[in-house]
PDB file of C-alpha atoms in Angstrom:
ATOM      1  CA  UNK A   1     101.418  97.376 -51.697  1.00 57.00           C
ATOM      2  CA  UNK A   2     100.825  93.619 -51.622  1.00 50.00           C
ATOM      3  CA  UNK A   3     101.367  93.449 -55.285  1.00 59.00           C
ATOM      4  CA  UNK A   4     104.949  94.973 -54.297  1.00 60.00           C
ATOM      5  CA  UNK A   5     105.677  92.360 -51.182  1.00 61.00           C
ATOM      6  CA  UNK A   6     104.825  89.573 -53.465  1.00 58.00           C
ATOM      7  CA  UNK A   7     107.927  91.008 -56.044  1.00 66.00           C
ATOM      8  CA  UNK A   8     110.364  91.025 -53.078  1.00 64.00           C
ATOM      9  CA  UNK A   9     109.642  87.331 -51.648  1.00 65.00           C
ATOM     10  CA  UNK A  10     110.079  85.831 -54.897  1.00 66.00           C
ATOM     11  CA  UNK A  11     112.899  88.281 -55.862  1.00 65.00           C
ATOM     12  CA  UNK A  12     114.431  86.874 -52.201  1.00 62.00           C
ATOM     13  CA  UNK A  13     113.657  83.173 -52.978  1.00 59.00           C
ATOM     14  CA  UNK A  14     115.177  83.347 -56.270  1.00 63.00           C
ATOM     15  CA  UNK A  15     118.653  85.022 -54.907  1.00 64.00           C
ATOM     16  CA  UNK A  16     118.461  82.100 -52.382  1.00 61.00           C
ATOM     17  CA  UNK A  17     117.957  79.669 -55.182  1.00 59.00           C
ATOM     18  CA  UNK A  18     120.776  81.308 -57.132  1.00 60.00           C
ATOM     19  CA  UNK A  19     122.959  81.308 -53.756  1.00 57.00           C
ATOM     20  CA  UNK A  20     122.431  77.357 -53.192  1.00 54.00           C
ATOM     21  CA  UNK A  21     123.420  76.544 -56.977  1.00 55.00           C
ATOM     22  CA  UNK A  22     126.543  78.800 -56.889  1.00 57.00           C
ATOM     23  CA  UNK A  23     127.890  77.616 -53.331  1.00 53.00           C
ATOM     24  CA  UNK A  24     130.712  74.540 -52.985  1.00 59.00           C
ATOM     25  CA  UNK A  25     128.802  71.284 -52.388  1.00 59.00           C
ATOM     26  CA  UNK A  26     130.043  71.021 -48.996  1.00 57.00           C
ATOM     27  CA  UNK A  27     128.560  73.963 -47.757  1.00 52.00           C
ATOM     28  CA  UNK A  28     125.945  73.289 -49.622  1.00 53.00           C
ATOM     29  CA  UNK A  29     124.953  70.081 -47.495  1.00 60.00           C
ATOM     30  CA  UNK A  30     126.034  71.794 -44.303  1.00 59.00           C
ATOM     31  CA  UNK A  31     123.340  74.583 -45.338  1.00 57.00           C
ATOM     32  CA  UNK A  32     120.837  72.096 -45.674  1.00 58.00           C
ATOM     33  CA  UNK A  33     121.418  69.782 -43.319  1.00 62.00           C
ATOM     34  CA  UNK A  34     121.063  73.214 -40.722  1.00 58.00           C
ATOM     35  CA  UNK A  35     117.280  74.232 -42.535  1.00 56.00           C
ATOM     36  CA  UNK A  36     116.195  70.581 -41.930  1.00 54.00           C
ATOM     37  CA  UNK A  37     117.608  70.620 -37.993  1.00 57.00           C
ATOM     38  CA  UNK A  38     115.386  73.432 -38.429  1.00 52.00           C
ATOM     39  CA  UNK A  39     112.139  71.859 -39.475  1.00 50.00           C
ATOM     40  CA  UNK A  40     112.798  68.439 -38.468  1.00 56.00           C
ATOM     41  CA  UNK A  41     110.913  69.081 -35.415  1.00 58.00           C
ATOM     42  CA  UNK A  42     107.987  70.891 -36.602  1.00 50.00           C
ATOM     43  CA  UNK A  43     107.394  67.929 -39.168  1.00 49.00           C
ATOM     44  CA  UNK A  44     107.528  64.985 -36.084  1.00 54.00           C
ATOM     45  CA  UNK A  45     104.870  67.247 -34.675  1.00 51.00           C
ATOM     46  CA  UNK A  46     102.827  67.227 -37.750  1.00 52.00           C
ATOM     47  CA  UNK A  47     103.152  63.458 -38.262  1.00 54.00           C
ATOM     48  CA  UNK A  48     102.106  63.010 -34.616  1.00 54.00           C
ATOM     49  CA  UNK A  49      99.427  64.507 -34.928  1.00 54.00           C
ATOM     50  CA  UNK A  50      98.347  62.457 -37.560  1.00 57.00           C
ATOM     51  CA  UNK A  51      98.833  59.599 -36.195  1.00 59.00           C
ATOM     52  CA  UNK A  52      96.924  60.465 -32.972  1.00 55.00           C
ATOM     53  CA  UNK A  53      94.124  61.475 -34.783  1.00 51.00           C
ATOM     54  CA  UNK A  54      93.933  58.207 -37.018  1.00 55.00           C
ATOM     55  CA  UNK A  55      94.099  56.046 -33.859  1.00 54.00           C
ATOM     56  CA  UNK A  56      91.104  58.392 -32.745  1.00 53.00           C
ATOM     57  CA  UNK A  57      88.915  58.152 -35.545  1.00 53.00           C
ATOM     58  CA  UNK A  58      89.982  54.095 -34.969  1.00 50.00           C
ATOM     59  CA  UNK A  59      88.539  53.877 -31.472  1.00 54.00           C
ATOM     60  CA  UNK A  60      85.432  55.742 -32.404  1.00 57.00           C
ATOM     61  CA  UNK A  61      85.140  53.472 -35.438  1.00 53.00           C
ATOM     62  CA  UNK A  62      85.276  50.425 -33.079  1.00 63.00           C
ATOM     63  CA  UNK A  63      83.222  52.356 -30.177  1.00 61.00           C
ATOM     64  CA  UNK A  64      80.206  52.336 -32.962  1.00 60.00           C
ATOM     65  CA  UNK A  65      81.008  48.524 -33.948  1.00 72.00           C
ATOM     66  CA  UNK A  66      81.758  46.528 -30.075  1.00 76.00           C
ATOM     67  CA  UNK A  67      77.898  45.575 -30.537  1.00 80.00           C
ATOM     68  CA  UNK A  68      77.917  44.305 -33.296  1.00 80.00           C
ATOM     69  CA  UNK A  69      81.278  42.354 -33.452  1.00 80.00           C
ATOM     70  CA  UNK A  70      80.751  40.939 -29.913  1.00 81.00           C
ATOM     71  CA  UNK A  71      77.049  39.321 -30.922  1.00 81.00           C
ATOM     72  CA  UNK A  72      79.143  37.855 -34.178  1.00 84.00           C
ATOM     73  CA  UNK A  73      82.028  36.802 -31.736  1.00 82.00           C
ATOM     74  CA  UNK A  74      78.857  35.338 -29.438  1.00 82.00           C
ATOM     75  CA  UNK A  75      77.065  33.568 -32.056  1.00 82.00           C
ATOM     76  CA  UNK A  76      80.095  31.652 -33.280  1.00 83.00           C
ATOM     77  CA  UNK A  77      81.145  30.502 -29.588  1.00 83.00           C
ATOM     78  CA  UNK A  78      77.780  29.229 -29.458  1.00 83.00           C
ATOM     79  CA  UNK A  79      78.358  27.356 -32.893  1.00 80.00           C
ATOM     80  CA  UNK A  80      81.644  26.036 -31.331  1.00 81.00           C
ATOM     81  CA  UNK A  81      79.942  24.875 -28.235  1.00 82.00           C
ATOM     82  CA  UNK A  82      77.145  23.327 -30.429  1.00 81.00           C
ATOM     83  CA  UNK A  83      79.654  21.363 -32.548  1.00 77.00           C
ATOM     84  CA  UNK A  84      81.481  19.929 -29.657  1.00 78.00           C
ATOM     85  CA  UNK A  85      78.536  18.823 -27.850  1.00 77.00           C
ATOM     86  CA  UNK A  86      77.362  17.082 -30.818  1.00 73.00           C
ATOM     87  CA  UNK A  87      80.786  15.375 -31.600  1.00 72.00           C
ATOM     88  CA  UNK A  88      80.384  14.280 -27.729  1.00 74.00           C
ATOM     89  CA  UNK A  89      77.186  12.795 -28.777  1.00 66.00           C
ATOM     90  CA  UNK A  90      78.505  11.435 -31.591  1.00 69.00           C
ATOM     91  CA  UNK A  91      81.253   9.738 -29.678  1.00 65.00           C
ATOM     92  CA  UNK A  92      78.943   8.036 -27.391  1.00 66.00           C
ATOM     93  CA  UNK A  93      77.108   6.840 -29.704  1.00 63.00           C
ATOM     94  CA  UNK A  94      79.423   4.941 -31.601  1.00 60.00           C
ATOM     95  CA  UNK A  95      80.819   3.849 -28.210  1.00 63.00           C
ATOM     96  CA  UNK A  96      77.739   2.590 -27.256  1.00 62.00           C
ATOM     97  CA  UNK A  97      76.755   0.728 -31.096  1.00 63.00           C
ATOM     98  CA  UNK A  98      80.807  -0.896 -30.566  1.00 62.00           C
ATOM     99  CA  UNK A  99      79.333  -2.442 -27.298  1.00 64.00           C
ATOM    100  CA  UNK A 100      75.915  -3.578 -28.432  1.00 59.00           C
ATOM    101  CA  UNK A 101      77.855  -5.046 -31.330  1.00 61.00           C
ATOM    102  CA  UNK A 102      80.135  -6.653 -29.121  1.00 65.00           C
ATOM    103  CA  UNK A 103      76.796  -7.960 -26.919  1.00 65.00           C
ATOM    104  CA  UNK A 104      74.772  -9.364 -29.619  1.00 66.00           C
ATOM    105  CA  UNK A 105      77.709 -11.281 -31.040  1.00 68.00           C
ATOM    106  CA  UNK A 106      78.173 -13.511 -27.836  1.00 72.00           C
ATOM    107  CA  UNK A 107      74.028 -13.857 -28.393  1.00 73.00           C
ATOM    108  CA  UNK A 108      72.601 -17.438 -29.408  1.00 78.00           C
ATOM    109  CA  UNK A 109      70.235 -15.887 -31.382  1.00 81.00           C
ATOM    110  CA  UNK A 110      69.831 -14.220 -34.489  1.00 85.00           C
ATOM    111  CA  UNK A 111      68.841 -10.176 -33.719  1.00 88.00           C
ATOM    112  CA  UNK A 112      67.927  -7.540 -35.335  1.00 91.00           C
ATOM    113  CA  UNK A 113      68.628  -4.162 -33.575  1.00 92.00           C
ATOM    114  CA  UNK A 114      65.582  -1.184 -33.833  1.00 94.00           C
ATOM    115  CA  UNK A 115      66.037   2.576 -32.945  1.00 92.00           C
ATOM    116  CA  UNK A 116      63.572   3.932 -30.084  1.00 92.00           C
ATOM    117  CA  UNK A 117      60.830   6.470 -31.864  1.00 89.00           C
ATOM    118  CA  UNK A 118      59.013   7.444 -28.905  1.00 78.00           C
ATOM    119  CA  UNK A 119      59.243   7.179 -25.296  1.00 71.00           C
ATOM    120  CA  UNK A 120      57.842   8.751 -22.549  1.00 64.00           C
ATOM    121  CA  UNK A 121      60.419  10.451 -20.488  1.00 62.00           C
ATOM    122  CA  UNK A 122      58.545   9.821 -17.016  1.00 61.00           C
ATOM    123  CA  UNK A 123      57.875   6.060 -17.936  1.00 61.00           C
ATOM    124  CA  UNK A 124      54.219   6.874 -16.760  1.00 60.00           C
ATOM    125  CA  UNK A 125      52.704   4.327 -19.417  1.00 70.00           C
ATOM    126  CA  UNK A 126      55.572   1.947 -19.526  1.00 85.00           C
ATOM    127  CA  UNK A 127      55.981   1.778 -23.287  1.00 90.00           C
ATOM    128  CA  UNK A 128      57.778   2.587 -26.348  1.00 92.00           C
ATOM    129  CA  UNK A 129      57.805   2.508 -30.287  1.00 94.00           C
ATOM    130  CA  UNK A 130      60.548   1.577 -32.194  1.00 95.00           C
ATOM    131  CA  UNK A 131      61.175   1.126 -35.929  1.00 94.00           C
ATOM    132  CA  UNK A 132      60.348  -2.617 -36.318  1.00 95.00           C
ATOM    133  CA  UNK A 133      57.390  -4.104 -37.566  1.00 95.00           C
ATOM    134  CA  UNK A 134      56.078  -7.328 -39.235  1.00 94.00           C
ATOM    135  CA  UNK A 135      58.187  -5.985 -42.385  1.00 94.00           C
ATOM    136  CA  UNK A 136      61.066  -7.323 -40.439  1.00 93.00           C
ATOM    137  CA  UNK A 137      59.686 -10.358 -38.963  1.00 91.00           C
ATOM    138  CA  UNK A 138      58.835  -8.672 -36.070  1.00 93.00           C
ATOM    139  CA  UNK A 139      56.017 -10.768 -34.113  1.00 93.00           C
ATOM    140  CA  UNK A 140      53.851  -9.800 -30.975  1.00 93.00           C
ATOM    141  CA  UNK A 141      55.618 -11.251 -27.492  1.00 93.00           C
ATOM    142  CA  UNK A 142      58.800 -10.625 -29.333  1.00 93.00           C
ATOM    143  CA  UNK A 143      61.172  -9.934 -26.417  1.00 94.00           C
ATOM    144  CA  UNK A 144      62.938  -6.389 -26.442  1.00 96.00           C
ATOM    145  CA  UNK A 145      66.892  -6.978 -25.005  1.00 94.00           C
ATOM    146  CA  UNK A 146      69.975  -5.011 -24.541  1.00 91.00           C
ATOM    147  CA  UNK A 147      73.213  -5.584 -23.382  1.00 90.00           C
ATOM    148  CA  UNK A 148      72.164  -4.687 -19.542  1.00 91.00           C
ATOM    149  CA  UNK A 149      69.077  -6.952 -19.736  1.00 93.00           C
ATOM    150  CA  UNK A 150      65.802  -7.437 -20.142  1.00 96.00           C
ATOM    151  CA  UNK A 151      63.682  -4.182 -21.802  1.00 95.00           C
ATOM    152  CA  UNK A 152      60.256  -5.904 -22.226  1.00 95.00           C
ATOM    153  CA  UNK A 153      58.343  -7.491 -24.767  1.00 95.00           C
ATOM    154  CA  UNK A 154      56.590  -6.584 -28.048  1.00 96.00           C
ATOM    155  CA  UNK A 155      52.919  -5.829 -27.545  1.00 94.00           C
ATOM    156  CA  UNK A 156      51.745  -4.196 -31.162  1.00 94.00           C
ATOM    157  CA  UNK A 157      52.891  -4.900 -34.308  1.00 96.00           C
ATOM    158  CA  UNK A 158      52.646  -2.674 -37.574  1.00 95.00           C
ATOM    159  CA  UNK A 159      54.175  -2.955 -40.678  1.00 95.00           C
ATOM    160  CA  UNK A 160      57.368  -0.391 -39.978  1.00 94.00           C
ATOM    161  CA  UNK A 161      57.006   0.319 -36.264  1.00 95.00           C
ATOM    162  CA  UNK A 162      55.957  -1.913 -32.730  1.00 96.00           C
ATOM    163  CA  UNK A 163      54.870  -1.327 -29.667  1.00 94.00           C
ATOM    164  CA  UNK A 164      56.725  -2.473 -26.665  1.00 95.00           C
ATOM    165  CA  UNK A 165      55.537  -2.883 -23.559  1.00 94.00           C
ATOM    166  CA  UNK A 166      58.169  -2.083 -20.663  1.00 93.00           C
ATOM    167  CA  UNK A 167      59.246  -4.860 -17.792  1.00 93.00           C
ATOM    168  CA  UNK A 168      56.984  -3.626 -14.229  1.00 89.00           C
ATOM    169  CA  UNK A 169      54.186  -2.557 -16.531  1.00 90.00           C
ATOM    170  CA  UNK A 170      51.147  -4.783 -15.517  1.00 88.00           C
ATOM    171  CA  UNK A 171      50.822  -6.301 -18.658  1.00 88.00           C
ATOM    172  CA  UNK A 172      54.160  -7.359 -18.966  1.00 92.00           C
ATOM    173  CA  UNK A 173      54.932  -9.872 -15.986  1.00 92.00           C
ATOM    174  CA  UNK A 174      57.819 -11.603 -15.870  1.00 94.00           C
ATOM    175  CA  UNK A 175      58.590 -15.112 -14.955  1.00 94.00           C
ATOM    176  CA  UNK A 176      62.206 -15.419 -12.958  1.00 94.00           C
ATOM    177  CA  UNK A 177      64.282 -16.709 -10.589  1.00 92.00           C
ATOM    178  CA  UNK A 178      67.403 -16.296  -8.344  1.00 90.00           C
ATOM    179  CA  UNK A 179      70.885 -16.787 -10.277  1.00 84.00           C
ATOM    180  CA  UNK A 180      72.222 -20.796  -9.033  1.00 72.00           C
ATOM    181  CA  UNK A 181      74.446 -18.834  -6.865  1.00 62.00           C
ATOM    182  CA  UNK A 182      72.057 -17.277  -5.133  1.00 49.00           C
ATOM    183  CA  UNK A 183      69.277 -19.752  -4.027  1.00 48.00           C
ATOM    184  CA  UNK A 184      69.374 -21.934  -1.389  1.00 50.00           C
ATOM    185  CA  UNK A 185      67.297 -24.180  -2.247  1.00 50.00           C
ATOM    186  CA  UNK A 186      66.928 -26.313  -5.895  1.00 49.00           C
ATOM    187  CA  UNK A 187      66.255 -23.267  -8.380  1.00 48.00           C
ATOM    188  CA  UNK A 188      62.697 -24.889  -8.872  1.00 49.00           C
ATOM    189  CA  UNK A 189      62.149 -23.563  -5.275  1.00 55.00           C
ATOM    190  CA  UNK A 190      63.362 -20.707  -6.453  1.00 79.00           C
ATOM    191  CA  UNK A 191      60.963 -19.077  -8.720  1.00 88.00           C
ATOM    192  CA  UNK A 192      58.443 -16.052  -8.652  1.00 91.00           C
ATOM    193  CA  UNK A 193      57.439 -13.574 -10.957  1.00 92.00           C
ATOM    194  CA  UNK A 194      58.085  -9.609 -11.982  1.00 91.00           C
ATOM    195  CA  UNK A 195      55.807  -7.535 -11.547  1.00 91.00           C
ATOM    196  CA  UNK A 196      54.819  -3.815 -10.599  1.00 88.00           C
ATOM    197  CA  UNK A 197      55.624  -2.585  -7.195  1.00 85.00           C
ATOM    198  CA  UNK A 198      54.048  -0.040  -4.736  1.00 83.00           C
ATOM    199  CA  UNK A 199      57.251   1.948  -5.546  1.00 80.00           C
ATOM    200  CA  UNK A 200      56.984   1.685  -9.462  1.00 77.00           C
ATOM    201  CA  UNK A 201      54.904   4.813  -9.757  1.00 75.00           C
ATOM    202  CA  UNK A 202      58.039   6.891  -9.219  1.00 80.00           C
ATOM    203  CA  UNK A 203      60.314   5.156  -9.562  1.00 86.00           C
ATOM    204  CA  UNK A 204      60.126   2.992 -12.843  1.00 85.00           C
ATOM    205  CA  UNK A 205      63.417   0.623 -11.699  1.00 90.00           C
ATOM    206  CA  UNK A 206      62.049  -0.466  -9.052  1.00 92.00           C
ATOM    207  CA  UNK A 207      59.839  -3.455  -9.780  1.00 94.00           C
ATOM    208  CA  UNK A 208      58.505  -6.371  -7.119  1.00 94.00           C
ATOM    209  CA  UNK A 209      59.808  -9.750  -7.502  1.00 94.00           C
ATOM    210  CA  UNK A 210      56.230 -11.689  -6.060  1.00 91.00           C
ATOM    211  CA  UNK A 211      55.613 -15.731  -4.753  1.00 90.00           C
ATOM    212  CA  UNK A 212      59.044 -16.733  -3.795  1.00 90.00           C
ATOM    213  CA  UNK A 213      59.073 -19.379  -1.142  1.00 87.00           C
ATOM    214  CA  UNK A 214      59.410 -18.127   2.779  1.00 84.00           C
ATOM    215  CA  UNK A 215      62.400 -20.642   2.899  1.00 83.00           C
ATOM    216  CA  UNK A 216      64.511 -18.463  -0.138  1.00 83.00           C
ATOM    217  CA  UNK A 217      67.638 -16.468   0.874  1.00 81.00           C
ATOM    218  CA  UNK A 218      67.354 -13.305  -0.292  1.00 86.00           C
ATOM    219  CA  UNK A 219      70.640 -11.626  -0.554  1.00 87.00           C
ATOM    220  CA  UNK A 220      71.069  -7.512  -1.427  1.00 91.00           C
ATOM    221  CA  UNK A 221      72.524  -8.138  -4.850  1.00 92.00           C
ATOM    222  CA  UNK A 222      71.282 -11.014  -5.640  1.00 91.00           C
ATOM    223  CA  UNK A 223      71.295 -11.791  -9.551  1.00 93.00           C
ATOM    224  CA  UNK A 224      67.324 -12.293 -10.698  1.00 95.00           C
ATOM    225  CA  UNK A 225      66.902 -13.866 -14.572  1.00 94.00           C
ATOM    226  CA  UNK A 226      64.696 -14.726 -16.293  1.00 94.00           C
ATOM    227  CA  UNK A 227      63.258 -18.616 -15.501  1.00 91.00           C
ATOM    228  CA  UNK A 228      61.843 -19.602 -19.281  1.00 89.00           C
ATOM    229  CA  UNK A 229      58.981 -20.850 -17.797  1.00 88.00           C
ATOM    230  CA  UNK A 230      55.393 -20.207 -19.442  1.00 81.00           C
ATOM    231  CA  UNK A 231      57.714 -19.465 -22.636  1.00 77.00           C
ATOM    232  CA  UNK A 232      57.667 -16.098 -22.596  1.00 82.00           C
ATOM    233  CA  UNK A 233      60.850 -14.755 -22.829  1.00 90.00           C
ATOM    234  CA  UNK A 234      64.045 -17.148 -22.875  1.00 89.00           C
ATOM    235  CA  UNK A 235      65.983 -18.327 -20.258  1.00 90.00           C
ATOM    236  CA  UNK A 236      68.740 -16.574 -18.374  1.00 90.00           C
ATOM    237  CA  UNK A 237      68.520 -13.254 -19.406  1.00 93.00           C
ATOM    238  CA  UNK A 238      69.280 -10.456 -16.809  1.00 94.00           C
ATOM    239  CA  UNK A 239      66.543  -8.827 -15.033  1.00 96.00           C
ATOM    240  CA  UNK A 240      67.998  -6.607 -12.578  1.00 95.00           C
ATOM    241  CA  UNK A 241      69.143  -7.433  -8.475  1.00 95.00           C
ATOM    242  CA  UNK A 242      68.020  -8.052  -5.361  1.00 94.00           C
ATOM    243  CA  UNK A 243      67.080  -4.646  -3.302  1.00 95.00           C
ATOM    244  CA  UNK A 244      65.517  -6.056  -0.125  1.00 93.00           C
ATOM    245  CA  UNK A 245      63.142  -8.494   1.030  1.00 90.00           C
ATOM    246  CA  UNK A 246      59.976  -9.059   3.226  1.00 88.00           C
ATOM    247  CA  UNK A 247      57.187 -11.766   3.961  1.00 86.00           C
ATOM    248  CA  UNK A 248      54.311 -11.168   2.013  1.00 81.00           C
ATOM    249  CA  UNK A 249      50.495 -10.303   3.290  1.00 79.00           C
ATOM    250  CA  UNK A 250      49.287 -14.014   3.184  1.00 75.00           C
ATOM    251  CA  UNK A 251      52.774 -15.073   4.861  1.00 74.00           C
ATOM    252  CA  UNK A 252      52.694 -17.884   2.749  1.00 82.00           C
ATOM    253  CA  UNK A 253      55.720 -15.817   0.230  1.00 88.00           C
ATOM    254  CA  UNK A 254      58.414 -13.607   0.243  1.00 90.00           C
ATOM    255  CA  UNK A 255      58.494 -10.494  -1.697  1.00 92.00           C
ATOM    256  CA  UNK A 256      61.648  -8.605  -2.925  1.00 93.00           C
ATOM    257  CA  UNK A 257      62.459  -5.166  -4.429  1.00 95.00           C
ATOM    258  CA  UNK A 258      64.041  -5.573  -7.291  1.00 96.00           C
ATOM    259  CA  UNK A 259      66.105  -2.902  -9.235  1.00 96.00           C
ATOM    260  CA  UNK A 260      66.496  -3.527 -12.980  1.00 95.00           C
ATOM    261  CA  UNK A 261      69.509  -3.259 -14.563  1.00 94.00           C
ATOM    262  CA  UNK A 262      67.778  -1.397 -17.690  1.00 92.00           C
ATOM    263  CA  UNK A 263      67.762   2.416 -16.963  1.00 89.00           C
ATOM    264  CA  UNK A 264      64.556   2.681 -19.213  1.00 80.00           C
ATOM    265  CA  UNK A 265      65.703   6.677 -19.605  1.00 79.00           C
ATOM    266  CA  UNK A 266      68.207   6.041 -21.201  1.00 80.00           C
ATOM    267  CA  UNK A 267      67.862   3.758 -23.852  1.00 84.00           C
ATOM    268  CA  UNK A 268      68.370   4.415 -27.243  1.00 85.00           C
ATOM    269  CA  UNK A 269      68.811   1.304 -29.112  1.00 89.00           C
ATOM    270  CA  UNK A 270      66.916  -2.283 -28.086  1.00 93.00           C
ATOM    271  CA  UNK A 271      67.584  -5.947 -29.616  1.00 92.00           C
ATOM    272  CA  UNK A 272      65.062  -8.444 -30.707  1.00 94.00           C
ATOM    273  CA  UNK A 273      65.784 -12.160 -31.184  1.00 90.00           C
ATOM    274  CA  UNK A 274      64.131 -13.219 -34.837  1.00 82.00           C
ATOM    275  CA  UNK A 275      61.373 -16.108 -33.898  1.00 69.00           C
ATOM    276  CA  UNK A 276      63.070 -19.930 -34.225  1.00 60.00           C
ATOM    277  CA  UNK A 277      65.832 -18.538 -35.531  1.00 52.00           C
ATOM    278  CA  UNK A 278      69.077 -19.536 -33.454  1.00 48.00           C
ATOM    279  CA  UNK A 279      72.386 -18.934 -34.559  1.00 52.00           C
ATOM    280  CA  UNK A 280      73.571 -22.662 -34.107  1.00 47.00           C
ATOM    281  CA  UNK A 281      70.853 -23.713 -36.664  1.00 42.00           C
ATOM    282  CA  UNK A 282      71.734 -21.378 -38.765  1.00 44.00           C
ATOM    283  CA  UNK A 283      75.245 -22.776 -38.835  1.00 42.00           C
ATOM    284  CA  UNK A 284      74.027 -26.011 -39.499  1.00 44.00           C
ATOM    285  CA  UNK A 285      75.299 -27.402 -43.266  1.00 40.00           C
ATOM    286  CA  UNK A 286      72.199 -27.981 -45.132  1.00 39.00           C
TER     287      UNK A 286
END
């Protein structure tokens, strides 16, 4: 029976085959244009479908991947992030090399600049290493600049590195005086001397400026340099400004707060002036 029904369908598809090759061409594209009107519609279904199903099998492709392709997307914002912040740091660097450049070029000495090593970031012990030692003519009570003023002096000297000791450590007393401007009376009446203050604990900027005379004006923002005196560091460099002021215990003296104008925190590069080695003698025809 279905060996029969098989016979007739292809007995009926070849009469239709026959009827299509035997028809005028014009009815021949009418005819076919009709069986396509016909299964035009079944075929956009079919293709639908398909393409419904692909966007499925996309979703549940990226459903199994959103972990991992958001700790990729993660880990290169965070390589983005770390880039910038080191071209920032880069930035400020150079920035802050163009001015110490600028600085030691108006200098009448001859410097050499050092990198800091190690610090300690609470200022506790009031010293630093930097990469300068006697291999560089480096020599103990070297004074330690920068453009803002006065860091401190050299304390320890090995061959590649030195110890400096910080300005308001006890060991490194400072001897200074008002700015012209500033004093009242000659500047030899003027003098006193750095040193720690009660508040120096905390607050390493904050040093005491000791045995001024009671007669001194003291003036908030009053310019304080070094004096030269007792030759230990040069004269005129910056030491910081006048806070406030007081009479000392023995009345005999004013005191003053001083703040330095070196924020010891934040140093990263320090200048020392070579030993009898000035720039004018260095200009000097020989």
């Amino acid at each position: 029976m279905l060996r029969k029904r098989g016979i007739a369908m292809m007995s009926l598809a070849l009469l239709a085959g026959c009827f299509l090759l035997v028809l005028p061409t014009r009815v021949n594209s009418q005819f076919k244009r009709a069986v396509a009107g016909v299964f035009r519609p079944l075929l956009g279904l079919s293709d639908g479908a398909s393409r419904q199903w692909d966007n499925l099998d996309f979703l549940t492709l990226s459903k199994a991947d959103l972990w991992e392709e958001n700790r990729q997307l993660r880990k290169e914002l965070q390589h983005a992030r770390i880039s910038l912040l080191q071209k920032r740091a880069m930035e400020q660097e150079n920035q802050t090399l163009r001015q110490s450049l600028g600085w030691e070029s108006q200098q009448p000495w001859q410097m050499i600049p050092a990198r800091i090593q190690v610090a300690d970031p609470f200022n506790w012990w009031r010293s630093l290493y930097i990469d300068r030692g006697s291999s560089d003519g480096v020599m103990e009570n070297t004074p330690v600049l920068c453009p803002q003023g006065l860091v401190g002096k050299v304390e320890q000297v090995e061959a590649r590195r030195s110890l400096v000791r910080l300005v308001g450590d006890p060991h490194c007393r400072v001897a200074a005086m008002l700015e012209p401007v500033a004093a009242a009376k000659p500047l030899r009446a003027a003098h006193g001397t750095i040193m720690e203050g009660p508040q120096s604990a905390w607050n390493p900027r904050m040093v005491s400026f000791q045995h001024l005379p009671v007669d001194v004006r003291l003036e908030p923002g009053s310019q304080v340099v070094t004096s030269g005196m007792g030759g230990g560091f040069p004269k005129g460099i910056p030491v910081g400004r006048i806070v406030d002021s007081r009479p000392a215990e023995s009345e005999l003296f004013v005191e003053a707060r001083v703040i330095l104008g070196v924020d010891l925190n934040e140093l990263e590069m320090v200048w020392l002036p070579l030993p009898q080695n000035r720039k004018e003698t260095d200009a000097q025809p020989k």
